[in-house]
Amino acid sequence: MSTPLASYIFGIVSAALVLVVVIEMLRRRRLRERHAIWWLIAGILALVAGIFPATLGWAATLVGIEVPINLVFFVGIAILFLVCLQNASELTILETKTRVLAERVALLDLELRGMSTDDDNSARAADQNEPS
Amino acid sequence: MPAFNEEGSVAEVVREVNLRVPGATCLVVDDGSTDSTYARALDAGALVARLPYNLGVGGAMRVGFRYALENGFDAVVQIDSDGQHDPAGVPALLAVLDDADLVLGARFAGEGEYHVRGPRRWAMSVLAVVLSRTSRSRLTDTTSGFRASGPRAIAVFAKHYPAEYLGDTIEALVIASRAGLVIRQVPVSMRVRSAGKPSHNPFKSAAYLARAGMALGFAFVRPSSTYRIGSTQ
């Protein structure tokens, strides 16, 4: 397979850049491992395919895809899809957690006010909880 | 009593509850209202739990059930704060609670005047058929928000009351049936809302139907272990 040098280098540099950014974010704890995993996989695949274009052709024939670039598109979309799904799932979990916290807060608030009205010096606490 | 921006009616409903059901603890769950619902309910003599932001009826109900569970109440009656449910019907619900875990106040079962038409009516009949079959008892008004729960229902709902907006009344029934609770219904009369306006927007109705249908579908296919009484999930 003959690849013009410029695009060959471009592919490798792009893939390496993705990996560097992801690893750097992981290192600085800006990204958790379980969120980074798909990006790491994507970066590594891109790097392998960039350095050894033959592997791409080989993998494409293996799954019966005639034009190797279509495999790149397919894998790319699949990874993006999985990342989106994972994000939606994480969002659901977070929503559930904040909801439970909100419920808890409402009950604690109620309990707290009950306690302070039991006290004789209730005026103080009641005033603080007055709605805006 | 879940309340979201019901300053016009909540105080009156609270007073009426205290009058009609003396001895009951009236808990208003202020679902992140931006008006004076909280102050009005307090002034009327209710206990008020205040959610920091709007969670929807489901979240408010869950707070109520959890409060009941933690404070050892053995019956919870859910009543709308817009005044459409007549607190005079509460004793009738509680009477049936002796041999059921969940009692619905049904609006079409003969008493009072309550009519809906069009797609909403059809959907309500479909829901009634499906849910009657699931719960093995005849239910005609499955979207009624006027209901009484016994101790077993409280335990299930404190943990699993559905949070999804609008689907909550229906999904709660499926959850209750799947947890093996006994569901009954009692005819109650409905009143015109004392404040606020009912939603008759066809698009909203359509959205309501779609969400109700989805809630129903997913409630059926959820793993059954989820709803077992005492499950830790």
Coordinates of C-alpha atoms in Angstrom, one line a residue:
Chain A
M1 CA 0.0 0.0 0.0
S2 CA 1.5 3.3 -1.0
T3 CA 0.8 6.2 1.3
P4 CA 2.0 9.7 0.6
L5 CA 4.4 10.6 3.4
A6 CA 2.5 13.8 4.5
S7 CA -0.8 12.1 5.2
Y8 CA 1.0 9.2 6.8
I9 CA 2.7 11.5 9.3
F10 CA -0.6 13.5 9.7
G11 CA -2.4 10.3 10.7
I12 CA 0.2 9.3 13.3
V13 CA 0.5 12.8 14.8
S14 CA -3.3 13.1 15.2
A15 CA -3.6 9.8 16.9
A16 CA -0.6 10.6 19.2
L17 CA -2.1 13.9 20.0
V18 CA -5.4 12.3 21.1
L19 CA -3.5 9.8 23.3
V20 CA -1.3 12.6 24.8
V21 CA -4.4 14.7 25.7
V22 CA -6.3 11.8 27.2
I23 CA -3.3 10.6 29.2
E24 CA -2.5 14.1 30.4
M25 CA -6.1 14.6 31.6
L26 CA -6.0 11.3 33.4
R27 CA -2.7 12.3 35.0
R28 CA -4.2 15.6 36.3
R29 CA -7.4 13.8 37.4
R30 CA -9.5 15.8 35.0
L31 CA -10.9 12.5 33.6
R32 CA -11.7 9.3 35.5
E33 CA -10.4 6.0 34.2
R34 CA -13.8 4.6 33.3
H35 CA -14.6 7.6 31.3
A36 CA -11.2 7.6 29.6
I37 CA -11.3 4.0 28.5
W38 CA -13.1 4.6 25.2
W39 CA -10.9 7.5 24.3
L40 CA -7.8 5.5 25.0
I41 CA -9.1 2.6 22.9
A42 CA -9.9 5.0 20.0
G43 CA -6.4 6.7 20.3
I44 CA -4.6 3.4 20.3
L45 CA -6.5 2.0 17.4
A46 CA -5.9 5.2 15.4
L47 CA -2.2 5.1 16.2
V48 CA -1.9 1.4 15.1
A49 CA -3.8 2.1 11.9
G50 CA -1.7 5.2 11.4
I51 CA 1.7 3.5 11.8
F52 CA 0.8 0.3 10.0
P53 CA -1.8 1.1 7.4
A54 CA -1.7 -2.6 6.3
T55 CA -3.4 -3.6 9.5
L56 CA -6.4 -1.6 8.5
G57 CA -6.7 -3.3 5.2
W58 CA -6.2 -6.7 6.9
A59 CA -8.9 -6.0 9.5
A60 CA -11.3 -4.7 6.8
T61 CA -11.0 -7.9 4.7
L62 CA -11.3 -9.9 7.9
V63 CA -14.8 -8.5 8.5
G64 CA -15.7 -8.3 4.8
I65 CA -15.5 -4.6 4.3
E66 CA -14.3 -3.7 0.8
V67 CA -13.1 -0.2 1.3
P68 CA -10.9 -0.1 4.5
I69 CA -11.8 3.6 5.3
N70 CA -15.4 2.4 6.0
L71 CA -14.0 0.4 8.8
V72 CA -12.5 3.5 10.3
F73 CA -15.9 5.3 10.0
F74 CA -17.7 2.4 11.5
V75 CA -15.4 2.0 14.5
G76 CA -15.3 5.8 15.0
I77 CA -19.1 6.1 15.1
A78 CA -19.4 3.0 17.3
I79 CA -17.0 4.5 19.8
L80 CA -18.8 7.8 19.9
F81 CA -22.1 6.0 20.3
L82 CA -20.8 4.1 23.3
V83 CA -19.3 7.2 24.9
C84 CA -22.7 9.0 24.5
L85 CA -24.5 6.1 26.0
Q86 CA -22.1 5.9 28.9
N87 CA -22.5 9.7 29.5
A88 CA -26.3 9.3 29.5
S89 CA -26.1 6.5 32.0
E90 CA -23.8 8.4 34.3
L91 CA -26.1 11.4 34.0
T92 CA -29.0 9.2 35.1
I93 CA -27.1 7.9 38.1
L94 CA -26.1 11.5 39.1
E95 CA -29.7 12.7 38.8
T96 CA -30.8 9.9 41.0
K97 CA -28.2 10.8 43.6
T98 CA -29.0 14.5 43.6
R99 CA -32.7 13.6 43.9
V100 CA -32.1 11.4 46.9
L101 CA -30.0 14.2 48.4
A102 CA -32.8 16.7 47.8
E103 CA -35.3 14.4 49.5
R104 CA -33.0 13.9 52.4
V105 CA -32.4 17.7 52.7
A106 CA -36.1 18.3 52.9
L107 CA -36.6 15.8 55.6
L108 CA -33.6 17.0 57.6
D109 CA -34.8 20.6 57.3
L110 CA -38.2 19.5 58.6
E111 CA -36.6 17.7 61.5
L112 CA -34.4 20.6 62.3
R113 CA -37.3 23.0 62.4
G114 CA -39.3 20.6 64.5
M115 CA -36.4 20.5 67.0
S116 CA -36.1 24.3 67.2
T117 CA -39.8 24.9 67.7
D118 CA -39.7 22.4 70.5
D119 CA -37.2 24.7 72.2
D120 CA -38.6 27.7 73.8
N121 CA -36.3 30.0 72.0
S122 CA -37.8 29.0 68.7
A123 CA -38.2 32.5 67.3
R124 CA -34.5 32.6 66.3
A125 CA -34.5 29.5 64.1
A126 CA -38.0 30.2 62.7
D127 CA -36.8 33.6 61.4
Q128 CA -33.8 32.1 59.8
N129 CA -35.9 29.6 57.9
E130 CA -38.3 32.2 56.6
P131 CA -38.7 31.8 52.8
S132 CA -37.4 34.5 50.6
Chain B
M1 CA -49.7 16.5 50.1
P2 CA -47.4 17.4 47.3
A3 CA -47.6 21.1 46.4
F4 CA -45.9 22.9 43.6
N5 CA -46.8 26.6 43.3
E6 CA -50.3 26.2 44.9
E7 CA -50.3 29.3 47.1
G8 CA -54.0 29.9 46.1
S9 CA -55.3 26.7 47.4
V10 CA -52.9 24.9 49.7
A11 CA -53.9 26.7 53.0
E12 CA -57.6 26.0 52.4
V13 CA -56.9 22.3 51.7
V14 CA -54.7 22.0 54.8
R15 CA -57.5 23.5 57.0
E16 CA -60.0 21.3 55.5
V17 CA -57.9 18.2 56.1
N18 CA -57.4 19.2 59.7
L19 CA -61.2 19.7 60.0
R20 CA -62.3 16.5 58.3
V21 CA -59.6 14.2 59.5
P22 CA -58.8 15.3 63.0
G23 CA -55.8 13.7 64.6
A24 CA -54.0 13.2 61.3
T25 CA -50.6 14.6 60.7
C26 CA -50.8 16.9 57.6
L27 CA -47.5 17.0 55.8
V28 CA -47.2 19.3 52.8
V29 CA -44.2 18.6 50.6
D30 CA -43.3 21.9 49.0
D31 CA -41.8 20.8 45.7
G32 CA -39.5 23.7 45.1
S33 CA -42.3 26.3 44.8
T34 CA -41.3 29.8 43.8
D35 CA -44.4 31.4 45.3
S36 CA -45.6 31.5 48.9
T37 CA -46.8 27.9 49.1
Y38 CA -44.4 27.2 51.9
A39 CA -45.5 30.1 54.1
R40 CA -49.2 29.6 53.4
A41 CA -49.0 25.9 54.3
L42 CA -47.1 26.6 57.5
D43 CA -49.6 29.3 58.5
A44 CA -52.4 26.9 57.9
G45 CA -50.9 24.6 60.5
A46 CA -49.3 21.9 58.4
L47 CA -45.9 20.3 58.7
V48 CA -44.0 21.4 55.6
A49 CA -41.0 19.7 54.1
R50 CA -39.4 21.9 51.6
L51 CA -37.5 20.5 48.6
P52 CA -34.6 22.6 47.5
Y53 CA -35.7 22.4 43.9
N54 CA -38.6 21.0 41.9
L55 CA -38.5 17.2 41.7
G56 CA -41.9 16.5 40.4
V57 CA -44.8 14.8 42.2
G58 CA -42.8 11.5 42.4
G59 CA -40.0 13.1 44.4
A60 CA -42.4 14.9 46.7
M61 CA -44.3 11.7 47.3
R62 CA -41.2 9.8 48.1
V63 CA -40.3 12.4 50.7
G64 CA -43.8 11.9 52.2
F65 CA -43.4 8.1 52.3
R66 CA -40.0 8.3 53.8
Y67 CA -41.2 10.7 56.5
A68 CA -44.0 8.2 57.3
L69 CA -41.6 5.3 57.4
E70 CA -39.1 7.0 59.6
N71 CA -41.7 8.3 62.0
G72 CA -43.7 5.1 62.3
F73 CA -46.9 6.1 60.6
D74 CA -49.1 3.2 59.5
A75 CA -51.1 5.0 56.8
V76 CA -50.4 7.6 54.3
V77 CA -53.1 9.4 52.3
Q78 CA -52.0 11.4 49.3
I79 CA -54.2 14.3 48.4
D80 CA -53.7 17.0 45.9
S81 CA -53.1 20.5 47.1
D82 CA -55.2 22.1 44.4
G83 CA -58.3 21.2 46.2
Q84 CA -59.7 18.8 43.6
H85 CA -59.8 16.0 46.1
D86 CA -62.4 16.3 48.9
P87 CA -60.7 15.4 52.3
A88 CA -64.1 14.2 53.4
G89 CA -63.3 11.1 51.4
V90 CA -60.3 10.2 53.5
P91 CA -62.1 8.1 56.1
A92 CA -63.7 6.0 53.3
L93 CA -60.2 5.3 51.9
L94 CA -58.8 4.4 55.3
A95 CA -61.7 2.1 56.0
V96 CA -60.8 -0.1 53.0
L97 CA -57.1 0.0 54.0
D98 CA -57.8 -2.6 56.6
D99 CA -57.8 -5.4 54.0
A100 CA -55.7 -3.8 51.3
D101 CA -52.3 -2.2 51.0
L102 CA -53.2 0.5 48.5
V103 CA -56.6 2.1 48.1
L104 CA -57.4 4.4 45.2
G105 CA -60.0 7.1 45.3
A106 CA -61.6 6.5 41.9
R107 CA -63.3 9.4 40.1
F108 CA -65.5 7.5 37.6
A109 CA -66.9 5.0 40.0
G110 CA -70.3 6.7 40.3
E111 CA -69.9 9.4 42.9
G112 CA -69.6 13.0 42.0
E113 CA -69.1 14.6 38.6
Y114 CA -65.9 14.1 36.7
H115 CA -65.7 13.8 33.0
V116 CA -62.8 13.6 30.5
R117 CA -63.2 13.1 26.8
G118 CA -61.3 12.3 23.7
P119 CA -57.9 10.4 23.5
R120 CA -57.3 11.0 27.2
R121 CA -60.5 9.1 28.1
W122 CA -59.5 6.2 25.8
A123 CA -56.1 6.1 27.2
M124 CA -57.5 6.0 30.7
S125 CA -59.7 3.1 29.9
V126 CA -56.8 1.2 28.3
L127 CA -54.7 1.9 31.4
A128 CA -57.6 0.7 33.6
V129 CA -57.9 -2.6 31.7
V130 CA -54.2 -3.3 31.8
L131 CA -53.7 -2.3 35.4
S132 CA -56.8 -4.2 36.6
R133 CA -55.4 -7.3 35.1
T134 CA -52.0 -6.7 36.6
S135 CA -53.3 -6.0 40.0
R136 CA -56.0 -8.7 39.9
S137 CA -58.7 -6.2 41.1
R138 CA -61.1 -4.0 39.2
L139 CA -59.7 -0.5 38.8
T140 CA -61.4 2.2 36.8
D141 CA -59.4 5.3 37.6
T142 CA -55.7 4.4 37.6
T143 CA -54.4 8.0 37.3
S144 CA -56.1 9.2 40.4
G145 CA -53.7 11.0 42.8
F146 CA -56.0 10.5 45.7
R147 CA -54.9 7.3 47.4
A148 CA -54.2 5.7 50.7
S149 CA -51.2 3.4 51.5
G150 CA -50.8 1.0 54.3
P151 CA -47.6 0.0 56.0
R152 CA -46.4 -2.5 53.3
A153 CA -47.1 0.0 50.6
I154 CA -45.2 2.7 52.5
A155 CA -42.2 0.5 52.8
V156 CA -42.2 -0.2 49.1
F157 CA -42.9 3.4 48.0
A158 CA -40.4 5.1 50.3
K159 CA -37.8 3.4 48.2
H160 CA -39.3 2.8 44.8
Y161 CA -41.9 5.5 44.3
P162 CA -41.3 6.4 40.6
A163 CA -39.7 9.8 40.1
E164 CA -40.6 10.2 36.5
Y165 CA -43.0 13.1 36.1
L166 CA -46.6 12.2 35.1
G167 CA -45.9 8.5 34.9
D168 CA -45.9 8.3 38.7
T169 CA -49.5 7.4 39.4
I170 CA -49.5 4.6 36.9
E171 CA -46.0 3.2 37.5
A172 CA -46.7 3.2 41.2
L173 CA -49.6 0.8 40.6
V174 CA -47.4 -1.5 38.6
I175 CA -44.7 -1.4 41.3
A176 CA -47.3 -2.1 44.0
S177 CA -48.7 -5.1 42.0
R178 CA -45.3 -6.5 41.3
A179 CA -44.4 -6.2 45.0
G180 CA -47.5 -8.3 45.7
L181 CA -49.5 -5.6 47.4
V182 CA -53.3 -5.7 47.5
I183 CA -54.9 -2.8 45.6
R184 CA -58.5 -1.7 45.9
Q185 CA -60.5 1.2 44.8
V186 CA -63.2 3.3 46.4
P187 CA -65.5 5.8 44.6
V188 CA -64.8 9.4 45.6
S189 CA -66.2 12.6 44.3
M190 CA -64.1 15.2 42.6
R191 CA -64.4 18.9 42.8
V192 CA -63.3 21.7 40.4
R193 CA -59.9 22.9 41.2
S194 CA -60.1 25.8 43.7
A195 CA -57.2 27.5 42.1
G196 CA -55.0 27.0 39.0
K197 CA -56.2 25.7 35.7
P198 CA -56.4 22.2 34.4
S199 CA -54.3 21.2 31.4
H200 CA -56.4 20.7 28.3
N201 CA -53.7 21.4 25.8
P202 CA -53.9 18.6 23.2
F203 CA -50.1 18.5 22.8
K204 CA -49.6 18.2 26.5
S205 CA -52.2 15.4 26.5
A206 CA -50.4 13.6 23.8
A207 CA -47.1 14.0 25.6
Y208 CA -48.8 12.8 28.8
L209 CA -50.1 9.7 27.0
A210 CA -46.7 8.9 25.5
R211 CA -44.9 9.2 28.8
A212 CA -47.6 7.3 30.6
G213 CA -47.3 4.5 28.1
M214 CA -43.5 4.4 28.4
A215 CA -43.6 4.4 32.2
L216 CA -46.1 1.6 32.0
G217 CA -44.0 -0.4 29.6
F218 CA -40.7 0.0 31.5
A219 CA -42.4 -0.7 34.8
F220 CA -43.4 -4.1 33.5
V221 CA -40.0 -5.1 32.1
R222 CA -37.9 -3.9 35.0
P223 CA -36.2 -6.8 36.9
S224 CA -38.7 -8.2 39.4
S225 CA -36.1 -8.3 42.2
T226 CA -36.2 -4.5 42.2
Y227 CA -39.5 -4.3 43.9
R228 CA -39.2 -7.1 46.5
I229 CA -40.1 -5.8 49.9
G230 CA -36.9 -5.2 51.9
S231 CA -34.6 -5.3 48.9
T232 CA -31.7 -3.0 49.4
Q233 CA -31.4 -1.7 45.9

